[in-house]
Coordinates of C-alpha atoms in Angstrom, one line a residue:
M211 CA 8.6 6.8 18.1
K212 CA 8.0 3.3 17.4
K213 CA 10.3 1.4 14.4
H214 CA 6.7 0.0 12.8
F215 CA 4.9 3.7 12.4
I216 CA 7.9 6.2 11.4
M217 CA 11.0 5.2 9.5
T218 CA 13.3 7.8 7.3
L219 CA 12.7 6.5 3.4
M220 CA 15.4 4.8 2.1
C221 CA 15.0 7.1 -1.2
C222 CA 13.7 10.5 -1.9
L223 CA 9.6 11.2 -0.5
V224 CA 7.1 12.0 -2.4
T225 CA 4.9 13.4 -2.9
I226 CA 1.4 11.6 -2.5
G227 CA -1.9 13.2 -3.9
S228 CA -4.7 10.7 -5.3
A229 CA -2.2 8.4 -5.9
F230 CA -2.1 4.4 -4.6
A231 CA -6.2 4.8 -5.2
C232 CA -7.8 2.0 -5.3
T233 CA -7.6 -2.7 -3.9
N234 CA -9.3 -5.3 -5.7
F235 CA -8.9 -8.7 -3.9
I236 CA -9.9 -11.6 -6.0
V237 CA -10.5 -15.1 -5.0
T238 CA -11.4 -17.4 -7.9
K239 CA -14.2 -20.4 -7.5
G240 CA -11.4 -23.4 -6.2
A241 CA -10.6 -21.3 -3.0
S242 CA -14.0 -20.1 -1.7
K243 CA -16.4 -21.7 0.6
D244 CA -19.3 -22.5 -1.8
G245 CA -18.0 -22.1 -5.4
S246 CA -18.0 -18.9 -5.3
C247 CA -15.4 -16.9 -7.7
F248 CA -14.7 -12.5 -5.7
L249 CA -13.7 -9.5 -6.5
T250 CA -13.3 -6.6 -4.0
Y251 CA -13.0 -2.8 -4.9
A252 CA -12.7 0.0 -3.0
A253 CA -13.2 3.0 -5.4
D254 CA -10.6 5.7 -2.7
S255 CA -10.3 8.6 -3.8
H256 CA -10.8 12.0 -2.1
V257 CA -13.2 13.9 -3.8
L258 CA -15.6 10.7 -5.1
Y259 CA -19.1 10.7 -4.4
G260 CA -19.7 7.4 -3.3
E261 CA -23.8 6.8 -5.6
L262 CA -24.6 2.9 -7.4
Y263 CA -24.0 3.6 -11.4
Y264 CA -26.9 1.7 -13.3
R265 CA -27.1 1.0 -17.1
P266 CA -29.6 0.1 -18.5
A267 CA -30.2 -3.3 -20.5
A268 CA -30.2 -1.2 -24.5
N269 CA -30.6 -1.3 -28.1
Y270 CA -29.1 0.9 -30.6
P271 CA -29.6 1.4 -34.9
A272 CA -26.7 0.3 -36.9
G273 CA -25.1 4.3 -36.8
T274 CA -25.5 5.1 -33.1
M275 CA -22.6 7.0 -31.6
M276 CA -21.7 6.7 -27.5
D277 CA -19.4 9.7 -25.6
V278 CA -16.9 8.7 -23.9
I279 CA -16.6 10.8 -21.1
D280 CA -14.1 10.5 -18.6
W281 CA -14.5 8.7 -15.8
D282 CA -12.3 12.0 -13.7
S283 CA -13.0 14.6 -14.8
G284 CA -16.3 14.6 -16.4
K285 CA -14.3 15.4 -19.2
K286 CA -15.8 14.4 -23.1
L287 CA -13.0 12.1 -24.3
G288 CA -14.4 11.8 -27.8
Q289 CA -16.8 9.5 -29.7
I290 CA -17.3 5.3 -30.9
P291 CA -19.6 4.0 -32.4
Q292 CA -22.4 1.6 -29.8
V293 CA -23.2 -1.9 -30.5
A294 CA -25.9 -2.5 -31.9
H295 CA -27.4 -4.3 -28.0
T296 CA -25.4 -3.4 -24.8
Y297 CA -25.9 -5.1 -21.4
S298 CA -27.2 -4.5 -18.4
V299 CA -25.2 -3.1 -15.7
V300 CA -25.0 -2.0 -12.7
G301 CA -22.0 -0.5 -11.0
N302 CA -19.0 -2.8 -11.6
M303 CA -21.3 -6.2 -12.5
N304 CA -23.2 -6.9 -15.4
E305 CA -26.4 -9.3 -16.0
Y306 CA -24.1 -12.2 -16.3
Q307 CA -22.3 -11.8 -13.4
L308 CA -19.0 -10.6 -14.3
A309 CA -17.2 -8.0 -12.5
I310 CA -14.6 -5.5 -13.0
G311 CA -12.0 -3.5 -11.1
E312 CA -9.1 -1.4 -11.5
T313 CA -6.3 -0.5 -9.3
T314 CA -4.0 2.8 -10.8
Y315 CA 0.0 1.9 -10.4
G316 CA 0.2 5.4 -12.9
G317 CA 4.8 3.5 -14.5
I318 CA 7.8 5.4 -15.5
E319 CA 7.5 9.0 -16.8
P320 CA 7.1 8.9 -20.3
L321 CA 4.8 6.8 -20.2
E322 CA 3.0 8.0 -17.9
Q323 CA -0.7 9.4 -19.7
G324 CA -1.8 6.8 -22.4
Q325 CA -3.0 10.4 -25.8
G326 CA -5.9 7.3 -26.6
M327 CA -9.7 8.7 -26.6
I328 CA -10.6 5.2 -24.1
D329 CA -9.7 6.3 -20.3
Y330 CA -9.8 3.3 -18.0
G331 CA -13.0 3.7 -16.1
S332 CA -14.3 4.0 -20.5
L333 CA -12.7 0.9 -20.7
I334 CA -14.9 -0.6 -17.5
Y335 CA -17.5 -0.2 -17.7
I336 CA -18.5 0.1 -21.9
T337 CA -16.9 -3.9 -21.7
L338 CA -19.5 -4.1 -18.9
Q339 CA -21.8 -3.3 -21.6
R340 CA -20.4 -5.3 -24.1
A341 CA -19.3 -8.5 -22.3
K342 CA -20.6 -11.5 -21.8
N343 CA -18.1 -13.2 -19.6
A344 CA -13.5 -12.4 -19.1
R345 CA -11.8 -13.8 -21.8
E346 CA -14.7 -12.5 -24.3
A347 CA -13.9 -9.0 -21.6
I348 CA -11.0 -8.9 -22.4
K349 CA -11.3 -9.7 -26.2
V350 CA -13.3 -6.7 -25.9
M351 CA -10.6 -4.5 -23.4
S352 CA -8.4 -5.1 -26.4
E353 CA -10.1 -4.4 -29.3
L354 CA -11.5 -0.6 -28.3
I355 CA -7.2 0.2 -27.5
D356 CA -6.6 -1.0 -30.9
A357 CA -9.0 0.8 -32.2
Y358 CA -9.1 4.7 -30.1
G359 CA -5.9 4.1 -27.7
Y360 CA -5.3 4.5 -24.4
A361 CA -6.2 7.4 -22.4
S362 CA -4.1 7.0 -18.8
E363 CA -2.6 6.3 -16.5
G364 CA -0.7 2.7 -16.0
E365 CA -3.1 0.6 -14.6
S366 CA -3.9 -3.6 -12.9
F367 CA -7.3 -4.7 -14.1
S368 CA -9.5 -7.6 -11.8
I369 CA -11.8 -9.3 -14.2
V370 CA -13.3 -11.4 -13.1
D371 CA -16.8 -13.6 -14.2
P372 CA -18.9 -16.9 -12.3
N373 CA -16.2 -19.4 -13.3
E374 CA -12.4 -17.6 -13.8
A375 CA -10.9 -15.0 -12.4
W376 CA -7.9 -13.2 -14.5
V377 CA -5.9 -10.5 -13.9
M378 CA -5.1 -7.5 -16.4
D379 CA -1.6 -5.1 -16.3
L380 CA -1.8 -2.8 -18.9
I381 CA 0.4 1.1 -19.6
G382 CA -0.4 3.5 -22.6
K383 CA 2.3 3.7 -24.5
G384 CA 2.7 7.8 -24.6
E385 CA 4.0 10.5 -26.6
K386 CA 4.8 8.8 -30.8
I387 CA 8.2 8.5 -31.0
L388 CA 9.8 10.4 -33.6
D389 CA 12.5 9.5 -36.4
A390 CA 15.1 13.2 -37.6
K391 CA 12.5 14.1 -40.4
G392 CA 9.4 13.3 -37.9
K393 CA 7.7 10.9 -38.7
V394 CA 6.4 7.8 -36.7
V395 CA 9.1 5.3 -36.2
K396 CA 8.0 2.0 -36.5
G397 CA 6.5 -0.5 -33.4
W398 CA 5.3 2.3 -32.2
S399 CA 0.7 2.9 -32.1
N400 CA -1.9 5.2 -30.2
G401 CA -3.2 2.1 -28.0
A402 CA -0.7 0.3 -25.2
V403 CA 1.0 -2.4 -24.0
W404 CA -0.1 -5.5 -21.1
V405 CA -0.8 -8.9 -19.6
A406 CA -3.2 -10.5 -18.6
R407 CA -3.3 -13.4 -16.4
R408 CA -5.4 -16.1 -15.6
V409 CA -5.0 -16.8 -12.0
P410 CA -5.2 -20.6 -11.5
D411 CA -8.3 -22.2 -10.1
G412 CA -7.9 -22.9 -5.8
Y413 CA -5.9 -19.5 -5.7
I414 CA -5.7 -15.4 -5.0
C415 CA -4.8 -13.2 -6.3
G416 CA -4.8 -9.5 -5.7
H417 CA -3.1 -5.6 -6.8
A418 CA -3.3 -2.2 -5.2
N419 CA -1.4 0.8 -7.2
Q420 CA 1.5 -1.8 -8.0
S421 CA 1.8 -4.4 -11.0
R422 CA 2.0 -7.3 -10.4
I423 CA 2.7 -9.4 -13.0
S424 CA 6.2 -10.6 -14.1
T425 CA 8.0 -12.7 -16.2
F426 CA 5.0 -14.4 -18.5
P427 CA 5.0 -17.8 -20.6
L428 CA 4.7 -16.3 -24.4
R429 CA 3.1 -18.0 -27.8
D430 CA 3.8 -22.1 -26.9
G431 CA 0.6 -22.4 -29.3
K432 CA -1.1 -23.9 -25.8
T433 CA -1.8 -21.7 -23.2
S434 CA -0.6 -17.9 -24.6
I435 CA -1.6 -15.8 -27.3
T436 CA -0.5 -12.5 -28.3
N437 CA -4.5 -10.0 -28.9
K438 CA -3.7 -10.4 -32.9
E439 CA -5.0 -14.7 -31.9
L440 CA -7.9 -12.8 -30.1
D441 CA -9.8 -15.0 -31.5
K442 CA -8.0 -18.1 -29.6
I443 CA -8.5 -16.6 -26.5
F444 CA -12.2 -18.4 -25.9
L445 CA -10.2 -22.1 -26.5
P446 CA -10.0 -23.4 -22.8
S447 CA -5.8 -23.9 -22.5
I448 CA -5.4 -20.6 -23.7
E449 CA -4.5 -18.6 -19.5
T450 CA -2.7 -16.0 -20.4
V451 CA -2.9 -12.9 -23.2
Y452 CA -0.6 -10.1 -24.1
A453 CA -0.4 -7.1 -26.6
S454 CA 2.2 -8.3 -29.1
D455 CA 4.5 -5.5 -28.6
V456 CA 4.3 -5.8 -24.8
I457 CA 8.5 -6.8 -24.8
S458 CA 8.8 -5.2 -28.6
F459 CA 7.8 -1.6 -27.7
A460 CA 10.1 -2.0 -24.7
R461 CA 13.8 -2.3 -26.7
L462 CA 12.2 -0.1 -28.6
K463 CA 12.2 2.8 -25.5
G464 CA 15.5 1.7 -24.2
L465 CA 13.0 -0.1 -21.1
Y466 CA 14.2 -3.5 -21.9
P467 CA 18.0 -3.7 -23.7
K468 CA 16.7 -3.9 -27.1
D469 CA 19.8 -7.4 -28.2
P470 CA 17.5 -10.4 -27.6
K471 CA 21.2 -13.0 -26.5
Q472 CA 21.0 -9.9 -23.7
A473 CA 18.3 -9.4 -22.8
P474 CA 16.2 -13.1 -24.1
D475 CA 12.6 -12.3 -23.8
A476 CA 11.6 -15.7 -21.9
E477 CA 12.8 -12.9 -18.9
F478 CA 11.6 -10.2 -19.6
S479 CA 8.9 -8.9 -16.7
F480 CA 6.1 -6.4 -17.2
C481 CA 6.3 -4.7 -13.5
D482 CA 10.1 -4.6 -13.1
T483 CA 9.5 -2.1 -17.2
Y484 CA 6.9 -0.4 -16.5
N485 CA 6.5 0.1 -13.2
P486 CA 9.6 -1.2 -11.2
I487 CA 9.3 -1.5 -6.9
N488 CA 11.0 1.5 -4.4
F489 CA 10.1 2.0 -1.6
D490 CA 6.6 3.5 -1.2
G491 CA 4.8 0.4 -4.4
A492 CA 6.0 -1.9 -1.2
R493 CA 4.9 0.5 2.0
F494 CA 2.0 1.6 0.6
C495 CA 0.5 -0.5 -3.2
D496 CA 1.5 -3.8 -2.7
A497 CA 1.3 -4.3 1.3
R498 CA -1.9 -3.7 1.2
V499 CA -2.8 -7.4 -1.0
W500 CA 0.7 -9.1 1.6
A501 CA -2.0 -8.4 3.6
F502 CA -4.8 -10.5 2.7
F503 CA -2.7 -13.1 1.2
N504 CA -1.9 -12.6 5.0
H505 CA -4.9 -12.9 6.0
C506 CA -6.0 -16.8 3.7
N507 CA -2.3 -18.1 4.6
H508 CA -0.3 -16.3 7.4
V509 CA 2.3 -19.6 7.6
E510 CA 3.6 -19.0 3.8
M511 CA 3.2 -15.1 4.2
A512 CA 4.8 -14.4 7.3
Q513 CA 7.7 -14.1 5.4
Y514 CA 7.2 -11.5 3.1
E515 CA 6.3 -9.1 5.8
D516 CA 9.8 -7.2 5.3
Y517 CA 9.0 -6.8 1.8
A518 CA 5.7 -6.1 2.6
R519 CA 7.5 -2.9 4.6
G520 CA 9.9 -1.9 2.7
D521 CA 12.2 -3.9 4.3
N522 CA 13.9 -5.7 1.6
L523 CA 12.7 -5.5 -2.2
K524 CA 13.8 -8.3 -3.5
H525 CA 12.3 -11.1 -1.3
R526 CA 8.1 -9.7 -3.6
P527 CA 6.1 -12.2 -3.6
P528 CA 4.1 -14.3 -5.6
L529 CA 1.5 -13.0 -7.7
W530 CA -1.4 -16.3 -6.3
I531 CA -0.9 -18.1 -3.3
K532 CA -3.3 -21.0 -2.5
P533 CA -5.1 -19.8 0.9
A534 CA -5.0 -22.1 3.5
N535 CA -8.5 -23.7 4.0
K536 CA -10.4 -21.9 1.6
N537 CA -13.5 -23.4 4.2
L538 CA -12.8 -19.7 5.5
I539 CA -13.1 -17.3 2.8
D540 CA -17.2 -16.5 2.2
A541 CA -19.2 -13.3 1.1
Q542 CA -18.4 -11.4 5.2
F543 CA -14.6 -12.9 5.4
M544 CA -14.6 -10.6 2.0
M545 CA -15.4 -8.0 4.0
A546 CA -14.1 -8.0 6.4
M547 CA -10.4 -8.3 4.1
M548 CA -11.4 -4.4 3.0
R549 CA -11.8 -3.4 6.3
D550 CA -7.9 -4.0 7.3
H551 CA -5.9 -1.5 8.4
Y552 CA -2.9 -4.6 8.9
E553 CA -4.0 -5.1 12.9
G554 CA -1.8 -8.1 14.5
T555 CA 1.1 -6.9 11.7
S556 CA 4.5 -4.1 12.7
M557 CA 2.5 -1.8 10.5
D558 CA -0.7 -2.7 13.1
M559 CA -2.6 1.5 12.7
T560 CA -4.3 0.6 16.0
K561 CA -0.8 0.5 18.2
D562 CA 1.4 4.3 17.9
L563 CA 1.2 7.5 19.1
G564 CA -0.6 8.3 15.4
A565 CA -3.4 6.6 16.7
G566 CA -4.1 9.5 18.8
P567 CA -5.6 7.8 23.1
Y568 CA -8.3 6.5 21.9
A569 CA -6.2 3.5 18.5
C570 CA -8.2 5.0 15.0
P571 CA -6.0 3.4 12.7
Y572 CA -6.9 5.9 10.2
R573 CA -4.5 9.2 9.1
W574 CA -5.3 12.6 7.3
R575 CA -3.2 13.5 5.0
P576 CA -1.0 13.8 3.5
M577 CA 0.7 11.1 4.0
T578 CA 3.6 12.4 3.8
W579 CA 5.9 14.5 6.3
S580 CA 8.7 16.1 7.3
V581 CA 10.3 17.0 10.5
D582 CA 13.7 17.8 11.9
G583 CA 14.7 16.7 8.2
K584 CA 14.0 13.7 8.6
N585 CA 11.5 12.1 6.1
Y586 CA 8.3 9.8 7.9
I587 CA 5.6 7.8 6.5
H588 CA 1.7 7.2 7.4
E589 CA 0.7 3.2 6.5
R590 CA -1.6 3.5 3.4
A591 CA -4.4 0.4 5.0
T592 CA -6.9 -1.2 3.0
A593 CA -9.8 0.5 5.0
T594 CA -9.3 4.2 4.5
Q595 CA -11.2 6.9 5.3
Q596 CA -11.3 8.1 1.4
T597 CA -12.6 5.6 0.1
G598 CA -16.3 6.9 -2.0
F599 CA -17.5 3.7 -2.8
V600 CA -16.6 -0.6 -1.9
F601 CA -18.3 -4.1 -3.4
V602 CA -17.9 -7.1 -2.6
A603 CA -18.4 -8.7 -5.5
Q604 CA -19.8 -12.4 -5.3
C605 CA -20.7 -14.5 -8.7
R606 CA -22.0 -18.1 -8.1
S607 CA -22.3 -20.5 -11.4
W608 CA -24.7 -22.9 -10.3
L609 CA -27.7 -19.8 -10.4
P610 CA -29.2 -18.0 -12.8
D611 CA -27.5 -14.8 -13.2
M612 CA -30.0 -11.9 -12.7
F613 CA -30.1 -13.8 -8.5
G614 CA -26.4 -15.7 -8.9
G615 CA -24.7 -12.1 -9.2
I616 CA -24.7 -10.5 -5.7
Y617 CA -22.9 -7.2 -5.7
W618 CA -22.6 -6.2 -2.1
F619 CA -22.4 -2.9 -2.3
G620 CA -20.7 -0.3 1.0
V621 CA -20.6 3.6 0.1
D622 CA -17.3 5.3 2.3
D623 CA -14.5 4.1 5.0
A624 CA -15.9 0.3 4.6
G625 CA -14.1 -0.1 8.1
S626 CA -17.6 1.7 9.1
N627 CA -19.9 1.1 6.7
C628 CA -22.6 -1.9 6.0
F629 CA -22.4 -3.9 2.6
V630 CA -26.0 -3.8 1.0
P631 CA -26.8 -6.7 -1.2
M632 CA -27.8 -5.5 -5.0
F633 CA -28.6 -8.0 -7.3
C634 CA -27.0 -8.4 -10.8
G635 CA -30.7 -8.6 -12.4
I636 CA -32.2 -5.4 -10.6
T637 CA -33.0 -2.5 -13.0
E638 CA -34.1 -0.3 -9.9
I639 CA -31.4 1.2 -7.9
P640 CA -32.4 1.9 -4.1
K641 CA -33.0 6.4 -4.4
E642 CA -30.8 5.8 -0.6
F643 CA -27.2 5.2 -3.3
A644 CA -28.9 6.6 -6.8
E645 CA -27.7 9.4 -8.8
G646 CA -27.3 12.6 -8.3
N647 CA -29.2 12.3 -4.8
G648 CA -26.6 14.1 -3.4
S649 CA -22.7 15.3 -3.8
M650 CA -19.8 16.0 -2.5
V651 CA -20.6 19.3 -2.2
E652 CA -24.2 18.7 -1.4
Y653 CA -25.5 17.2 2.0
S654 CA -28.7 15.1 1.4
P655 CA -30.0 13.4 4.5
T656 CA -31.9 10.7 2.3
S657 CA -28.8 9.8 0.6
A658 CA -26.1 6.7 1.8
F659 CA -23.0 8.2 1.6
W660 CA -23.2 11.0 3.5
T661 CA -26.2 8.5 6.6
F662 CA -22.9 6.5 7.2
T663 CA -20.9 9.3 6.4
K664 CA -22.2 10.7 9.8
V665 CA -20.9 7.9 11.7
S666 CA -17.3 7.0 10.2
N667 CA -16.4 10.9 11.4
F668 CA -17.8 10.6 14.4
V669 CA -16.7 7.3 15.7
Y670 CA -13.1 7.7 14.2
T671 CA -13.6 10.2 16.9
R672 CA -13.0 8.0 20.1
Y673 CA -12.4 5.3 18.1
N674 CA -11.9 1.4 20.2
D675 CA -15.2 2.6 22.7
M676 CA -17.5 4.1 19.7
I677 CA -16.2 1.1 16.6
K678 CA -18.0 -2.2 18.2
H679 CA -21.1 -0.5 17.9
V680 CA -20.5 0.0 14.5
N681 CA -19.3 -4.0 13.9
E682 CA -22.6 -5.4 16.2
K683 CA -24.3 -3.5 13.6
Q684 CA -22.8 -4.9 10.5
A685 CA -22.6 -8.4 12.0
K686 CA -26.5 -7.8 12.5
W687 CA -26.6 -6.6 9.1
E688 CA -24.4 -8.4 7.1
G689 CA -25.7 -11.5 9.1
R690 CA -28.7 -11.3 8.0
F691 CA -28.5 -10.7 4.7
V692 CA -26.3 -13.6 4.1
K693 CA -29.5 -15.8 5.5
D694 CA -31.4 -14.3 3.2
I695 CA -30.4 -14.7 0.4
D696 CA -29.7 -18.2 1.5
Q697 CA -33.6 -18.7 2.0
M698 CA -34.2 -17.2 -0.2
T699 CA -32.5 -19.8 -3.1
T700 CA -34.2 -22.1 -3.7
K701 CA -37.9 -19.8 -4.4
M702 CA -35.5 -18.0 -6.4
R703 CA -33.9 -21.1 -8.6
E704 CA -37.6 -21.5 -9.8
L705 CA -38.8 -18.4 -10.3
C706 CA -35.6 -16.6 -12.4
T707 CA -35.7 -19.8 -15.1
Q708 CA -40.8 -19.6 -14.6
N709 CA -41.0 -16.5 -14.6
P710 CA -38.0 -14.3 -14.9
D711 CA -39.8 -10.0 -14.5
A712 CA -41.5 -11.6 -11.2
A713 CA -37.8 -12.6 -10.5
R714 CA -36.5 -9.4 -10.8
K715 CA -39.5 -7.5 -9.1
Q716 CA -38.9 -8.7 -5.9
L717 CA -35.0 -8.2 -6.3
N718 CA -36.0 -4.7 -6.6
A719 CA -37.6 -5.2 -4.2
Y720 CA -34.9 -6.6 -1.5
S721 CA -32.6 -4.2 -2.8
A722 CA -34.7 -1.4 -2.0
R723 CA -35.9 -2.5 1.0
A724 CA -32.2 -3.5 2.2
S725 CA -31.1 0.5 1.4
H726 CA -33.5 1.9 3.6
E727 CA -33.9 -0.3 6.3
V728 CA -30.3 -0.3 6.9
C729 CA -29.9 4.2 5.8
Q730 CA -32.6 3.6 8.6
E731 CA -30.2 2.0 11.3
W732 CA -27.2 4.0 10.7
N733 CA -29.0 6.3 11.1
H734 CA -30.7 6.3 14.6
L735 CA -26.6 4.0 15.1
F736 CA -25.6 8.0 14.9
E737 CA -28.3 9.0 17.3
Y738 CA -26.9 6.4 19.1
L739 CA -23.6 7.5 19.6
L740 CA -24.0 11.0 19.4
V741 CA -26.0 10.7 22.4
K742 CA -24.0 8.3 24.8
Y743 CA -20.3 9.6 23.7
H744 CA -22.1 14.0 24.5
D745 CA -18.6 16.0 24.8
G746 CA -16.7 13.3 25.5
N747 CA -18.0 11.3 28.3
I748 CA -19.4 8.4 28.5
K749 CA -23.6 7.3 29.4
K750 CA -24.3 4.5 31.9
E751 CA -26.5 2.2 29.8
E752 CA -29.4 -0.8 32.0
N753 CA -30.9 -3.3 30.1
G754 CA -30.6 -1.5 26.7
K755 CA -31.6 2.5 28.5
F756 CA -29.4 4.9 29.4
Q757 CA -29.8 5.4 33.9
T758 CA -30.4 7.9 34.7
N759 CA -32.1 9.8 38.6
G760 CA -34.9 7.9 38.7
A761 CA -36.1 11.9 39.5
E762 CA -40.1 13.2 38.5
K763 CA -37.4 15.4 35.6
P764 CA -34.7 12.6 35.3
Q765 CA -31.0 13.1 34.6
C766 CA -28.5 10.7 33.5
V767 CA -26.5 9.1 36.0
F768 CA -23.0 10.8 35.6
P769 CA -21.0 9.7 33.2
D770 CA -18.2 7.1 33.2
Q771 CA -15.5 9.4 32.3
P772 CA -12.3 6.6 31.5
R773 CA -8.5 7.5 31.5
W774 CA -6.3 8.1 29.1
P775 CA -3.7 4.9 27.8
D776 CA -0.2 5.8 30.4
N777 CA 1.4 6.2 27.5
W778 CA -0.8 9.7 26.3
Y779 CA -0.3 11.0 30.1
R780 CA 3.6 10.1 30.1
M781 CA 3.7 12.1 26.4
I782 CA 1.5 14.8 28.5
V783 CA 4.5 14.8 30.9
R784 CA 7.0 15.9 28.3
D785 CA 6.7 17.9 26.4
C786 CA 4.6 20.0 29.2
G787 CA 5.8 18.4 32.6
N788 CA 6.3 21.8 34.3
N789 CA 3.2 23.1 34.2
I790 CA 1.5 21.0 35.2
Q791 CA 2.6 18.9 37.8
A792 CA -0.1 18.7 40.6
K793 CA 1.3 21.3 44.5

């Protein structure tokens, strides 16, 4: 079998369950075609049902408490005081075009699980209800963690608004550190350590279940501050913010030498300390970021393919890069990035025997496996079958917020779904995407999730033949939406200012109509694929209709039955040629 598909791990075989889920790509306004900031997010989980969350803006009387509910388990973690006013949130984007995403990296074992009240999901959704921009979001997140403690594994967060993009690596502090008398050691607190860095304008960034912030500028009074100085975060010069004990806590835990002369603060690397890279961190995680970077600047990034493969862990790519041609980077380009399976690289998932005779770039779990005493892997690409929901958040600073923020939303596998525009100013969620319309154990014929899943799961059976039909629909509908929105711009810019209620009504109607029409189209697509590829045959078509024999009771013309690739026939021969050889 080909080396780029299966290789013996140079380290111990790792157990992969819900780990290595989620992918974020970030584009600053100076790195995109039209000046949009972009954030993409795939929420990948084998048990997550894709639906569109919505929290309306609201006012609360003094003394109101709010429940903190763990996003993964649904368990109540506690209560915190509610603020007087919360902002409207559609999915992971609020009414001010602030968008937040995440990927889980776990981190080193002693710190794998925080001991506080705020889980990573609550940190996102509470912050979206309380912050207007990325800098304010970092301030809110830090204050929530300091006040109530952190309850999850290590996380990377993407925080993007119409003008700026930030990346934040965070990890909890694990069990309390006690001295010989059983008292908590000075320096331990029930919070988290973290670093947040602004992505320079004109650059792109990303993370995928591996911490990526290494060394960072320390407090100098101009570009960096600690969380003790958060009021200064709104100064334009501030480009790095970090927990004041991010280094001292590492020394306290024995994760970084205690002697500053032996290991200076300036050489401290967050990711190397709290989430050291290994083979699986590179191959399963950072490889997805490398693939995105490679699409944006192949000349610069081709040299790092050895790192992405896990072959050279010392050859680590930079945290952010400048794209070779920003005019290629628009909403549809970012959608395409979320559909990547390493095509055109040595890890191309359509090229090896694991893809089957129909070049399917998907691998059923487990990702790691053993045969004859040797350990092997399947690739983990950006597009994956277990996606619950996926979005491309587009933030446009030159337009009114309610229309400027476009939350391109999809459910199930990004490779075969359709991104539908949900404006950040809508107040009604289309029924096809609404919470409660079906679940992972309850089929609903009107839900977008089950509609797209019907298509994707059928496409997997004969991928290279069927996916082209899906791609045609994606190009048609996503292209149509982009064109519609462009044509709406002049009118909506005026209406949002002169009559916001009327503007919001039109945006609600557009997203509802788009959702309904796309789901209808994908239902028709499923019916078409079922008829055309029934029983492994491929029915012939002419002028958009299936060919028949023209009889009074017509039958279809005898279908095509194309050969499998020769390499698959050879594999069968090698396996059981003596039993099947023609006489």
